[in-house]
PDB file of C-alpha atoms in Angstrom:
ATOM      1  CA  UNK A   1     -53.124  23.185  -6.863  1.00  0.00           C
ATOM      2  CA  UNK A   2     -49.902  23.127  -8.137  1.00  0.00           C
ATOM      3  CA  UNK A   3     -49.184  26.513  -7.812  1.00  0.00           C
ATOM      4  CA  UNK A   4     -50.271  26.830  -4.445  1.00  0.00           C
ATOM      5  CA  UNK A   5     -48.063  24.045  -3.728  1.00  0.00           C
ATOM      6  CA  UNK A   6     -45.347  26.028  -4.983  1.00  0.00           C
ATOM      7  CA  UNK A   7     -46.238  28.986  -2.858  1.00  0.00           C
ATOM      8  CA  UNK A   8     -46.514  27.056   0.216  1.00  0.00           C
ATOM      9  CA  UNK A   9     -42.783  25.646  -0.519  1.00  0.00           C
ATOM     10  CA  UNK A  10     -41.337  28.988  -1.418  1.00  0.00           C
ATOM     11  CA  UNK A  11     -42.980  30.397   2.033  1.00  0.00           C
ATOM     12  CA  UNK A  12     -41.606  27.743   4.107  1.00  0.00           C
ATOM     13  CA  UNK A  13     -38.383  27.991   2.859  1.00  0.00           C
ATOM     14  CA  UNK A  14     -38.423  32.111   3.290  1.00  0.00           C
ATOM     15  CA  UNK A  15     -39.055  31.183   6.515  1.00  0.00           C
ATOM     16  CA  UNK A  16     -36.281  29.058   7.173  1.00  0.00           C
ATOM     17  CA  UNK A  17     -34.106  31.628   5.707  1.00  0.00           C
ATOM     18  CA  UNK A  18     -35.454  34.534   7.187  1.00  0.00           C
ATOM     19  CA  UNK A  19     -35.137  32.364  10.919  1.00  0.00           C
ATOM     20  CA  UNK A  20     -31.481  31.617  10.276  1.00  0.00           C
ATOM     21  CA  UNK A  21     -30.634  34.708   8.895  1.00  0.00           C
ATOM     22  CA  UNK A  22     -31.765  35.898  12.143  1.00  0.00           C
ATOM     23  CA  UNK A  23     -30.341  33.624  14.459  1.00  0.00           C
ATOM     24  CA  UNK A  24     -27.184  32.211  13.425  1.00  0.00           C
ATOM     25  CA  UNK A  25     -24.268  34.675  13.380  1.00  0.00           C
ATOM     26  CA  UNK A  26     -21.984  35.321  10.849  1.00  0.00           C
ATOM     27  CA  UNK A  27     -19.136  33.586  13.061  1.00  0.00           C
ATOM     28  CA  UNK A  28     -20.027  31.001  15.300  1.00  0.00           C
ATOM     29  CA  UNK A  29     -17.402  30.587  18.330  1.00  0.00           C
ATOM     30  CA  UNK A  30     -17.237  27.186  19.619  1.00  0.00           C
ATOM     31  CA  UNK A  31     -17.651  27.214  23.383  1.00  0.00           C
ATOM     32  CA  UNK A  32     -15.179  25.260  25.547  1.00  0.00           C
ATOM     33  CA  UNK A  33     -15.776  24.069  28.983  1.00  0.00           C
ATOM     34  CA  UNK A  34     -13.599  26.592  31.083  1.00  0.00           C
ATOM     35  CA  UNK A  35     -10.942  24.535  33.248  1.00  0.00           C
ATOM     36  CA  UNK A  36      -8.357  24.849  35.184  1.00  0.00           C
ATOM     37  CA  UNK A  37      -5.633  22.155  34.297  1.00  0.00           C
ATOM     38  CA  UNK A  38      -3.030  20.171  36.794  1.00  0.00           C
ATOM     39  CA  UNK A  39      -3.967  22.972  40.038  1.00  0.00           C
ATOM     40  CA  UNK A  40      -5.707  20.807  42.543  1.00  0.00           C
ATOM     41  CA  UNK A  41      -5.075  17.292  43.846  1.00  0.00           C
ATOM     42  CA  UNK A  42      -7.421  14.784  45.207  1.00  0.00           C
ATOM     43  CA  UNK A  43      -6.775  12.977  48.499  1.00  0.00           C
ATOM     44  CA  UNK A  44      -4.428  10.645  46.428  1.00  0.00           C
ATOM     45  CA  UNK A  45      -2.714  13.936  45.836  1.00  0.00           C
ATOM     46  CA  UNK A  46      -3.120  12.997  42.450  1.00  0.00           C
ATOM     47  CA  UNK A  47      -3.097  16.117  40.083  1.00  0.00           C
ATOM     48  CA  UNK A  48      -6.545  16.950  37.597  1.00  0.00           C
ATOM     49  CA  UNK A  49      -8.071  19.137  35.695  1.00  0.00           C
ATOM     50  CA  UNK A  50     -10.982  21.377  37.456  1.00  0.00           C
ATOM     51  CA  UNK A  51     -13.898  23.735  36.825  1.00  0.00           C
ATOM     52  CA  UNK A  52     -12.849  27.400  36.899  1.00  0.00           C
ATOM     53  CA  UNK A  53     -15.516  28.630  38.775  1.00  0.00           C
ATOM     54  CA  UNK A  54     -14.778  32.244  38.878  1.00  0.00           C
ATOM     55  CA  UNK A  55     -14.638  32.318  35.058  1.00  0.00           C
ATOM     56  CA  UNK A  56     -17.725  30.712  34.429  1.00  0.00           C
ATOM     57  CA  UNK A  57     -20.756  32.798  33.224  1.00  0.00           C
ATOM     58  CA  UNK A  58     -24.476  31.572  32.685  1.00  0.00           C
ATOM     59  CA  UNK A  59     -22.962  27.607  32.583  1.00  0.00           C
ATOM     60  CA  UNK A  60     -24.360  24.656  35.045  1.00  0.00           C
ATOM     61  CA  UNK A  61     -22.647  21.713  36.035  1.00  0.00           C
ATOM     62  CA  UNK A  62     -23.771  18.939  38.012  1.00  0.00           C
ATOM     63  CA  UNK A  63     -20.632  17.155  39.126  1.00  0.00           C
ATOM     64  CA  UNK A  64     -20.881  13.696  41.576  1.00  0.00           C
ATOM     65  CA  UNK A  65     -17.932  13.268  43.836  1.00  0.00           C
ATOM     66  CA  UNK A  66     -16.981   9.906  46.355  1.00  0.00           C
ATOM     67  CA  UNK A  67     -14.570   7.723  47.347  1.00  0.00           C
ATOM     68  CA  UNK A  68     -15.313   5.643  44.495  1.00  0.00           C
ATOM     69  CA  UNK A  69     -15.757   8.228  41.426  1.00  0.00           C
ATOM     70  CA  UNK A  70     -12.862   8.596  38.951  1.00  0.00           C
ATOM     71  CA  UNK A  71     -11.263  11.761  41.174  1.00  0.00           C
ATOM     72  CA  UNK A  72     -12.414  11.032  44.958  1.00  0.00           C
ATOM     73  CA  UNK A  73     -13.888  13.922  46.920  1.00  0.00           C
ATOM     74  CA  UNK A  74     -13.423  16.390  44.065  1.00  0.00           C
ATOM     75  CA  UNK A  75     -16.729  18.269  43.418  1.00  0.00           C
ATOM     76  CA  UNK A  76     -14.929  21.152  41.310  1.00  0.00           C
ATOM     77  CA  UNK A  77     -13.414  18.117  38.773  1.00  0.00           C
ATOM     78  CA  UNK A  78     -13.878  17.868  34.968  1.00  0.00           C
ATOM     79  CA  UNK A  79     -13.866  13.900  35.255  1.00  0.00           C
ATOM     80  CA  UNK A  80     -16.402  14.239  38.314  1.00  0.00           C
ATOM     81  CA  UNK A  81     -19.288  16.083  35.734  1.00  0.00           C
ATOM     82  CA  UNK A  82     -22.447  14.174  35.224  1.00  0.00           C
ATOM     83  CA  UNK A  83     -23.930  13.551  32.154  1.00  0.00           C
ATOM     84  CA  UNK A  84     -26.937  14.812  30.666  1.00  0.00           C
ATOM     85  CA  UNK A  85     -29.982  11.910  29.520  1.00  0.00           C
ATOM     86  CA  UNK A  86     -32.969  11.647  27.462  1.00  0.00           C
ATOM     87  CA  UNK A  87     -34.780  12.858  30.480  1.00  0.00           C
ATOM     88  CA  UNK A  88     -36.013  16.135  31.523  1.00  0.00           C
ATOM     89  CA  UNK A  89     -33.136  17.910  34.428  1.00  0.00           C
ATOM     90  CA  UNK A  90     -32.158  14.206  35.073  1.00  0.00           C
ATOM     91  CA  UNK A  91     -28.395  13.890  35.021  1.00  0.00           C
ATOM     92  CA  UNK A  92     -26.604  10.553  35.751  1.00  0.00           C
ATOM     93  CA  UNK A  93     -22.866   9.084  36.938  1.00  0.00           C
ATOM     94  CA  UNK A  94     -21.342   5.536  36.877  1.00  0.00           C
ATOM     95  CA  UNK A  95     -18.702   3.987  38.756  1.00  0.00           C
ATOM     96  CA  UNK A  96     -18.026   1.290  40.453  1.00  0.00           C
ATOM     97  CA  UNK A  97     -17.973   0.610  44.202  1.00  0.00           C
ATOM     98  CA  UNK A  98     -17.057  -2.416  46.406  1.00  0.00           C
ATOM     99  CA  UNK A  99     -18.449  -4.230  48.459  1.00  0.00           C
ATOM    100  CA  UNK A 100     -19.342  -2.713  51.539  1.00  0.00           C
ATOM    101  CA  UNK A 101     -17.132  -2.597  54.977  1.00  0.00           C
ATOM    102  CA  UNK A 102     -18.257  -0.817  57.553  1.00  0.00           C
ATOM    103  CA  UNK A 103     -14.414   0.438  58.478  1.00  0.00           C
ATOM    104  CA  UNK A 104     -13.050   4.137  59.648  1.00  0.00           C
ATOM    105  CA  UNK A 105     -10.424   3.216  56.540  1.00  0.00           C
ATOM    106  CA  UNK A 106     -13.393   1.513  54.218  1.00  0.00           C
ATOM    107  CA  UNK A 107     -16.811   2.796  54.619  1.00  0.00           C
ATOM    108  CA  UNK A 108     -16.457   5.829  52.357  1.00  0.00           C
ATOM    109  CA  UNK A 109     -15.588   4.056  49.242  1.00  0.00           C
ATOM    110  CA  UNK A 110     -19.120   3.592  49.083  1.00  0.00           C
ATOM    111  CA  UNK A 111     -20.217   7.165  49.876  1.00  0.00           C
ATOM    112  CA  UNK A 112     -20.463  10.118  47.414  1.00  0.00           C
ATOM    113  CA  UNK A 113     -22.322  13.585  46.982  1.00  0.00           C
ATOM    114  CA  UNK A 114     -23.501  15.616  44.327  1.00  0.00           C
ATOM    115  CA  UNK A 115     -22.761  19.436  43.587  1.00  0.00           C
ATOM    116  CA  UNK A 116     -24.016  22.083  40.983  1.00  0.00           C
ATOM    117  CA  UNK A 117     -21.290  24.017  40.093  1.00  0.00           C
ATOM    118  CA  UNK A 118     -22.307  27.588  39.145  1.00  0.00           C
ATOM    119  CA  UNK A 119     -20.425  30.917  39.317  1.00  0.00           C
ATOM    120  CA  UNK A 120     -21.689  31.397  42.854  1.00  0.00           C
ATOM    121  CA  UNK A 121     -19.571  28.365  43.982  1.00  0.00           C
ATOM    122  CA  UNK A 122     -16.864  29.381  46.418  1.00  0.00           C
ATOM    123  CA  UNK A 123     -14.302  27.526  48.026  1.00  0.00           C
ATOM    124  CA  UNK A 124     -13.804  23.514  46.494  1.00  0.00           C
ATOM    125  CA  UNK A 125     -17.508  23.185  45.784  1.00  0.00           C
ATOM    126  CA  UNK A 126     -18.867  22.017  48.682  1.00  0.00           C
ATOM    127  CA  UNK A 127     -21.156  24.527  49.323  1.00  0.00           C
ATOM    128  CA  UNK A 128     -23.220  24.063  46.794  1.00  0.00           C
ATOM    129  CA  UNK A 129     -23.801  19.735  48.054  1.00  0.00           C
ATOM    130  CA  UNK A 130     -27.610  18.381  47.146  1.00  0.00           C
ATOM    131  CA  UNK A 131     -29.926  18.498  50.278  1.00  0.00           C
ATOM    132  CA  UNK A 132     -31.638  15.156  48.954  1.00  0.00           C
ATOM    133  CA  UNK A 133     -34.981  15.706  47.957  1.00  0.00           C
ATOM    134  CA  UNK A 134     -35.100  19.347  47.237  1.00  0.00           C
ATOM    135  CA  UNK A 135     -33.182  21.850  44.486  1.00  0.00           C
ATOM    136  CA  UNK A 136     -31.428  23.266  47.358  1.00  0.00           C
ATOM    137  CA  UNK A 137     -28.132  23.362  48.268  1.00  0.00           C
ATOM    138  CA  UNK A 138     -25.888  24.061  51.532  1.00  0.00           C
ATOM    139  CA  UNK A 139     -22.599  23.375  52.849  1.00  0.00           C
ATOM    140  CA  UNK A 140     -21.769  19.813  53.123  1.00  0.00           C
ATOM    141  CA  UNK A 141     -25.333  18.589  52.681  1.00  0.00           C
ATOM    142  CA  UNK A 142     -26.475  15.357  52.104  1.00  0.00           C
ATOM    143  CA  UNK A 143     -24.042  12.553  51.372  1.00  0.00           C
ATOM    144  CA  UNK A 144     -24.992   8.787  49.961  1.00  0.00           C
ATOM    145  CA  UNK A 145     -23.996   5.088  50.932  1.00  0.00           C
ATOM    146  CA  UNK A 146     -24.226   1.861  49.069  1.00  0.00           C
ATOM    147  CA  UNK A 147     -23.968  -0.464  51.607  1.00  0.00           C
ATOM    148  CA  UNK A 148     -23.518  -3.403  48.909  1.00  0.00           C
ATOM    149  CA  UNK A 149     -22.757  -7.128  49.487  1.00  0.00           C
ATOM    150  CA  UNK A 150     -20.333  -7.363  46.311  1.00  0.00           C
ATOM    151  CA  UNK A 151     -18.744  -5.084  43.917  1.00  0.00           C
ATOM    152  CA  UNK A 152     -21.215  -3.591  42.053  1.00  0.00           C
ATOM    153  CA  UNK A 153     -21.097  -1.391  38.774  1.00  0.00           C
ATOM    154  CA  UNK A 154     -24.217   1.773  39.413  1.00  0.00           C
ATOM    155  CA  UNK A 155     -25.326   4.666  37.518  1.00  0.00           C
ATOM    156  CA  UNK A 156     -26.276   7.635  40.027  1.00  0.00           C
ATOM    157  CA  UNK A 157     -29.723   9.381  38.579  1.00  0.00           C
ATOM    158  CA  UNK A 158     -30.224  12.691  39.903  1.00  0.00           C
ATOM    159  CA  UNK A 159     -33.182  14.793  39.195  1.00  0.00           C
ATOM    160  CA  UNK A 160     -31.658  18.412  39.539  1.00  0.00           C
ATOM    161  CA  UNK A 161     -35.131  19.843  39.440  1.00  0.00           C
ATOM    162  CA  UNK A 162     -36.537  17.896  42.341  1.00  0.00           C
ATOM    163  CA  UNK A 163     -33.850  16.178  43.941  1.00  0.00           C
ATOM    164  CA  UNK A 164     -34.498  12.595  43.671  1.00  0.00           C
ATOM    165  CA  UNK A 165     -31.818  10.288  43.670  1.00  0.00           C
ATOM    166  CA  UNK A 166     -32.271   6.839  41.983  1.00  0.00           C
ATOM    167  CA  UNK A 167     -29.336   4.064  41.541  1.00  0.00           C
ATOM    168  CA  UNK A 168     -29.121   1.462  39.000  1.00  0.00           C
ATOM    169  CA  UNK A 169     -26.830  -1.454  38.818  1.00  0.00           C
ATOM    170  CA  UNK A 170     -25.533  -2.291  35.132  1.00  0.00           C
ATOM    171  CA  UNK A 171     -28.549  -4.467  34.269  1.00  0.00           C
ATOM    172  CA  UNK A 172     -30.726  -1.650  35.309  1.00  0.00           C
ATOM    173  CA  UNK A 173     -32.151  -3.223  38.687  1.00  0.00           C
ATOM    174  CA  UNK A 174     -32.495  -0.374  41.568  1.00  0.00           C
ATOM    175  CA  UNK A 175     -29.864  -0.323  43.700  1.00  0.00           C
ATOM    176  CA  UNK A 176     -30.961   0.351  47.473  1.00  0.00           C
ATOM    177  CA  UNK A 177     -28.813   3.428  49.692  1.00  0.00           C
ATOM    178  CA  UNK A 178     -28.999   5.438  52.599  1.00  0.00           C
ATOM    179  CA  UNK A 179     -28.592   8.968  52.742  1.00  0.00           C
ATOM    180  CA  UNK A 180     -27.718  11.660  55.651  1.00  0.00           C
ATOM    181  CA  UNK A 181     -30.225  14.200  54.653  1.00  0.00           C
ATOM    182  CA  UNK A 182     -28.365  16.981  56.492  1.00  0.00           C
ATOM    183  CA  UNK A 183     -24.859  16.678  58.280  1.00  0.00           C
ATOM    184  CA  UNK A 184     -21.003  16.140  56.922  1.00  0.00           C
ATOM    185  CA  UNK A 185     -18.334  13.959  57.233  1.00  0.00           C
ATOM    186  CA  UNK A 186     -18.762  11.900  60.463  1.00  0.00           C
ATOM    187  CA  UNK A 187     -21.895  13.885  61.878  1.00  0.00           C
ATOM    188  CA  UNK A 188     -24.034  11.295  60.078  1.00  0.00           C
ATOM    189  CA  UNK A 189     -27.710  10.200  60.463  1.00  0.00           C
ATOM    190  CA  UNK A 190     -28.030   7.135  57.951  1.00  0.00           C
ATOM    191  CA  UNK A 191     -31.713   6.746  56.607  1.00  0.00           C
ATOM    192  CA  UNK A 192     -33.201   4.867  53.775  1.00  0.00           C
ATOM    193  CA  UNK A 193     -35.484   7.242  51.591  1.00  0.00           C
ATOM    194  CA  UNK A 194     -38.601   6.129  52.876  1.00  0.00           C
ATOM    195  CA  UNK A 195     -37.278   6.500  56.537  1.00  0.00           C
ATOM    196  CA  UNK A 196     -35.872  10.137  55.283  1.00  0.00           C
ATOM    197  CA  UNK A 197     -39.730  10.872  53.874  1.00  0.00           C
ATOM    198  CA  UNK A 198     -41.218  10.166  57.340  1.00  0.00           C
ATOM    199  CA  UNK A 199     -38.301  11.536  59.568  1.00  0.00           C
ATOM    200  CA  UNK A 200     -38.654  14.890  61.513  1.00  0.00           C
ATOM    201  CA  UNK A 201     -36.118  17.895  62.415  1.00  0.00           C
ATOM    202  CA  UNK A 202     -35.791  16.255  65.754  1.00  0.00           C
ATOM    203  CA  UNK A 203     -33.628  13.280  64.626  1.00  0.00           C
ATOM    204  CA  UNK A 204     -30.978  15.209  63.224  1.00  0.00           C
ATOM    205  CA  UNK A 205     -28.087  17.896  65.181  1.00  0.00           C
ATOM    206  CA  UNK A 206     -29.964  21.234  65.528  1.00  0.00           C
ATOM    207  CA  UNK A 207     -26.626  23.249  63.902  1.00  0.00           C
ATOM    208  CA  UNK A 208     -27.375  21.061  60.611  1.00  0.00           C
ATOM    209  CA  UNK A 209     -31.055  21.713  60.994  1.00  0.00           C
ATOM    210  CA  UNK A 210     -30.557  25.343  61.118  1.00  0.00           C
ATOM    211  CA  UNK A 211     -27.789  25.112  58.492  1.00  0.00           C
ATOM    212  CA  UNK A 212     -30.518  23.304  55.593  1.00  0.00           C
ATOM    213  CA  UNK A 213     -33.535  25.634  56.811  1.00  0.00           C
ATOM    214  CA  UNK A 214     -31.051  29.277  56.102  1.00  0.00           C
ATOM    215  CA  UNK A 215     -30.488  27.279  52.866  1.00  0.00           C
ATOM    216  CA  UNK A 216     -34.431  26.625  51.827  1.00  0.00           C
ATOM    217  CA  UNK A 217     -35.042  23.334  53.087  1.00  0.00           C
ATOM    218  CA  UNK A 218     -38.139  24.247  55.142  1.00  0.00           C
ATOM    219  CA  UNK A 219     -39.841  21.122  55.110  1.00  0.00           C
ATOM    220  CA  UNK A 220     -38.049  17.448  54.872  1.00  0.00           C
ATOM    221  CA  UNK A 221     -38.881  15.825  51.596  1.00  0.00           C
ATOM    222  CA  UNK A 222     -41.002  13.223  50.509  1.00  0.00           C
ATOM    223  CA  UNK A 223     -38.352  11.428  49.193  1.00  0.00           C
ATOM    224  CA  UNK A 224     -39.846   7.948  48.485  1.00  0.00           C
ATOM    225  CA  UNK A 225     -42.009   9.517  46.269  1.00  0.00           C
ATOM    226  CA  UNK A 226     -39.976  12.047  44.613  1.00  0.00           C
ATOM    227  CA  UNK A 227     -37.682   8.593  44.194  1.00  0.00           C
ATOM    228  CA  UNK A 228     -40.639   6.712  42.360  1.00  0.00           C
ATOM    229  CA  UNK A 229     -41.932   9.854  40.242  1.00  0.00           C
ATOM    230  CA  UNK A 230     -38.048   9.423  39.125  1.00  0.00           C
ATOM    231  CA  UNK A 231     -38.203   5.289  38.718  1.00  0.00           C
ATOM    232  CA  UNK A 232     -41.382   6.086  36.564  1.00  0.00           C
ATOM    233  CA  UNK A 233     -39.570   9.018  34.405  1.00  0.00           C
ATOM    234  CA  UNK A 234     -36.902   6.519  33.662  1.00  0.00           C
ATOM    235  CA  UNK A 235     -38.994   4.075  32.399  1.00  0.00           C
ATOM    236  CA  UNK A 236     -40.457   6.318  30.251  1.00  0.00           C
ATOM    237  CA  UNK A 237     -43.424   7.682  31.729  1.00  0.00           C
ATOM    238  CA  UNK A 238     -42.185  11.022  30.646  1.00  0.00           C
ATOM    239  CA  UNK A 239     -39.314  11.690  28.378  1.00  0.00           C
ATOM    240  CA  UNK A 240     -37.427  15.070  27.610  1.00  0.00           C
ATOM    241  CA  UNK A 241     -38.841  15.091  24.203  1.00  0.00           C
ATOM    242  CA  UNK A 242     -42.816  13.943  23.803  1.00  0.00           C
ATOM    243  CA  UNK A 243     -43.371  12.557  20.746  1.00  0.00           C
ATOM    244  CA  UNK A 244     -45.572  14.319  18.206  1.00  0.00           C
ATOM    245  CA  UNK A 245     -48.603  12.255  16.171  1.00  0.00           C
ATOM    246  CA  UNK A 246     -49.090  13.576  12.633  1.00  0.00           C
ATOM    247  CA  UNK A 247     -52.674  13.387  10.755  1.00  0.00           C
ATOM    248  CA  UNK A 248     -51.435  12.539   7.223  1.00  0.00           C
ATOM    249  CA  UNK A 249     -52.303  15.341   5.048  1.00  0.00           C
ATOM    250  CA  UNK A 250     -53.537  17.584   8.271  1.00  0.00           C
ATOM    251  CA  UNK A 251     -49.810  18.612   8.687  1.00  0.00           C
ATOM    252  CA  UNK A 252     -49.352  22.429   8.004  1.00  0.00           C
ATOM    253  CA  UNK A 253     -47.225  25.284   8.097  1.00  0.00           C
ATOM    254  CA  UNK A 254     -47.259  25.498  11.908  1.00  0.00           C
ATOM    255  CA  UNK A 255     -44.919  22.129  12.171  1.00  0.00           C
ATOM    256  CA  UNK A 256     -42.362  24.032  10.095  1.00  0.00           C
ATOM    257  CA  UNK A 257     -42.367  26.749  13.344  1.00  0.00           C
ATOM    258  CA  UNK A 258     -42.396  24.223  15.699  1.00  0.00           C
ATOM    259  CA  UNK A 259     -39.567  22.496  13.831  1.00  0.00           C
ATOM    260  CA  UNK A 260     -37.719  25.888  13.378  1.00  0.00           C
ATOM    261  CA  UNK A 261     -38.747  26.840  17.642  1.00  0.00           C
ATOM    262  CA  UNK A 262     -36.850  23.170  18.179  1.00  0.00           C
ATOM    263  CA  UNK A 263     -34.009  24.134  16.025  1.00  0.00           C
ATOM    264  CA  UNK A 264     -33.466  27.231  17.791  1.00  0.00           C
ATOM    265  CA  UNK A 265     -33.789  25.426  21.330  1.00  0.00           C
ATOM    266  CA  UNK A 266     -30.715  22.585  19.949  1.00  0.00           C
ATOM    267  CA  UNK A 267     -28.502  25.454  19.086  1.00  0.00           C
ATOM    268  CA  UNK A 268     -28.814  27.238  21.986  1.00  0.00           C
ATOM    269  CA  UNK A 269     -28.004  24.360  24.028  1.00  0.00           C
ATOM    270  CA  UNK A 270     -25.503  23.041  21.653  1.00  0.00           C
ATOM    271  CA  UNK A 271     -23.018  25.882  22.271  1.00  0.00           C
ATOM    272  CA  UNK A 272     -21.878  24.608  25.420  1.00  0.00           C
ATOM    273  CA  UNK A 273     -21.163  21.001  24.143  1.00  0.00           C
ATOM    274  CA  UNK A 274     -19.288  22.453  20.543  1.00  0.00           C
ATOM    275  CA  UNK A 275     -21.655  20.976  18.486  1.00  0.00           C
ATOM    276  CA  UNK A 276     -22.497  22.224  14.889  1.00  0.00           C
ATOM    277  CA  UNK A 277     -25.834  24.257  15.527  1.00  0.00           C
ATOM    278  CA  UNK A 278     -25.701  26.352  12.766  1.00  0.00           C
ATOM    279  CA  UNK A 279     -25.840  23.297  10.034  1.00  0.00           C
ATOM    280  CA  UNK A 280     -28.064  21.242  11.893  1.00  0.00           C
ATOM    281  CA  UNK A 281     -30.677  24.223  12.630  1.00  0.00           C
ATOM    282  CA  UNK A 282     -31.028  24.988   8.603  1.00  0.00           C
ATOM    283  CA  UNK A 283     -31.111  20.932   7.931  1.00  0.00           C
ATOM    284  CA  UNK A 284     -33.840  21.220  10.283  1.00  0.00           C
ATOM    285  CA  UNK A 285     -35.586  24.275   8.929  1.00  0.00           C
ATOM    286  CA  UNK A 286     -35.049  22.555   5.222  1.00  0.00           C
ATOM    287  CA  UNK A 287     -36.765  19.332   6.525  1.00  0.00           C
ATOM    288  CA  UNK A 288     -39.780  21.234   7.934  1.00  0.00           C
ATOM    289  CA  UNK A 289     -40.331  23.238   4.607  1.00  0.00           C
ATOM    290  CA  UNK A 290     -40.490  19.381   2.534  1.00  0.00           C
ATOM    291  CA  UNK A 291     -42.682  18.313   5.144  1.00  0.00           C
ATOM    292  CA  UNK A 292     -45.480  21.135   4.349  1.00  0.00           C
ATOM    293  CA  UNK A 293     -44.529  20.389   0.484  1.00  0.00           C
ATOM    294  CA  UNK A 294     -45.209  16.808   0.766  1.00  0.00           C
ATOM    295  CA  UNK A 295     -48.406  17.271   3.275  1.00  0.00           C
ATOM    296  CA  UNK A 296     -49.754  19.581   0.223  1.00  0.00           C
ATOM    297  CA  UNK A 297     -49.011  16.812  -2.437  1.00  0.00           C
ATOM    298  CA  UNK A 298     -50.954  14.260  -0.214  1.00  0.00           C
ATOM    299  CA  UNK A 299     -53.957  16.760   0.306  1.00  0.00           C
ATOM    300  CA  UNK A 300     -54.183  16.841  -3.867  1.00  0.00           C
ATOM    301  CA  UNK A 301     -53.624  13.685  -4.271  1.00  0.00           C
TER     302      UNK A 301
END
């Protein structure tokens, strides 16, 4: 038994090599966000640093812009990217906004958008504004309100893949908004998400209408229920990374593949944040090749 034990170890760890060997270069660049520095100002006319978008390549970035976020009404800003979560295409934001006053001067404080910023992006960004409750985008598409009582501290939860949009205050209760599904600027329809789900074309300016349709919007959205398929992700109905149950001495030489298939998946999305994939992929192949050895000591024992 021994010997086989042996042969399993040596085979897993072949494997590891052979999988590094074949995926890891020799030199590994580290990839930098592309940016340009001090070129645009926000409405402060206040200089920052902002997304080249004509030099990007195969990168995404989900950027949420207001009159709130760090640089107001700046979709194209490196301070105005969202941040990646635990959670499958769920990206989130958090600032702070005040309390509410319906004012020409006041009102958007509370009001932001969101943007993906790809190398199709012309222009500041704008084009490429969330049509709430789909994965498509248009010109100056749907913009959000928090009409709140008091100053309040949210996170912004967006699910790029389906376009719900949940907000959470710091001691994660949901935070309630309105949203102008289609329309910019002061050519506003203000709806609550359940009022959005059972809304039709009719109650919003045909020019905007025709303007989400060209862009893919065909139908309006369920978005109440895209919104609670979201609240339940959060709460961990379903995470980014299901868990995987082991049966003791069961475990095999297919976990090292799936462990080495992970790996691979890490680095690939670790070049875009610098991170050390080459090390951590062969730490992870390493691990998978004890796990078979001590699986095969359990099985003798």
């Amino acid at each position: 038994m021994r010997k086989s034990i042996k042969a399993v170890s040596a085979l897993a760890c072949a494997f590891a090599v052979a999988v590094t060997s074949a995926i890891v270069p020799a030199t590994t660049a580290k990839a930098e966000m592309v940016t340009t520095m001090e070129t645009l100002t926000d409405d402060n006319h206040t200089s920052y640093a902002a997304i080249d978008q004509y030099s990007i390549t195969d990168e995404v970035y989900y950027t949420l812009a207001g009159g709130s976020t760090k640089v107001q009404w700046a979709p194209l800003a490196v301070d105005n990217i969202m941040t990646s979560t635990d959670y499958a295409d769920v990206y989130s934001s958090t600032f702070t906004v005040p309390a509410f006053k319906d004012t020409d001067e006041d009102r958007a404080k509370n009001e932001f958008k969101m943007c993906t910023i790809n190398n199709t992006v012309y222009g500041d960004g704008w084009d490429h504004s969330l049509i709430a409750g789909t994965a498509f985008y248009g010109d100056n598409m749907s913009r959000f309100r928090i009409p709140c009582e008091n100053e309040t501290t949210v996170t912004v939860y967006w699910d790029t893949k389906t376009g719900a949009v949940v907000v959470k205050d710091a001691d994660g209760n949901t935070v309630d908004y309105v949203v102008s599904l289609v329309g910019y600027d002061n050519e506003l329809v203000w709806k609550t998400p359940e009022e959005v789900s059972k809304a039709s074309w009719s109650d919003y300016a045909a020019d905007k209408v025709g303007i989400a349709q060209g862009a893919g919007c065909t139908d309006i959205p369920d978005l109440a229920k895209l919104n609670a398929d979201l609240e339940n992700k959060l709460s961990g109905g379903a995470t980014q990374t299901p868990e995987t149950t082991t049966q003791g001495s069961e475990t095999t030489a297919a976990q090292a593949t799936t462990a080495a298939t992970q790996a691979t998946t890490a680095a690939n999305a670790s070049t875009k944040t610098g991170d050390a994939a080459p090390i951590a992929m062969v730490v992870t192949l390493c691990a998978a090749a004890v796990v078979v050895v001590v699986a095969a000591k359990k099985k003798e024992a």
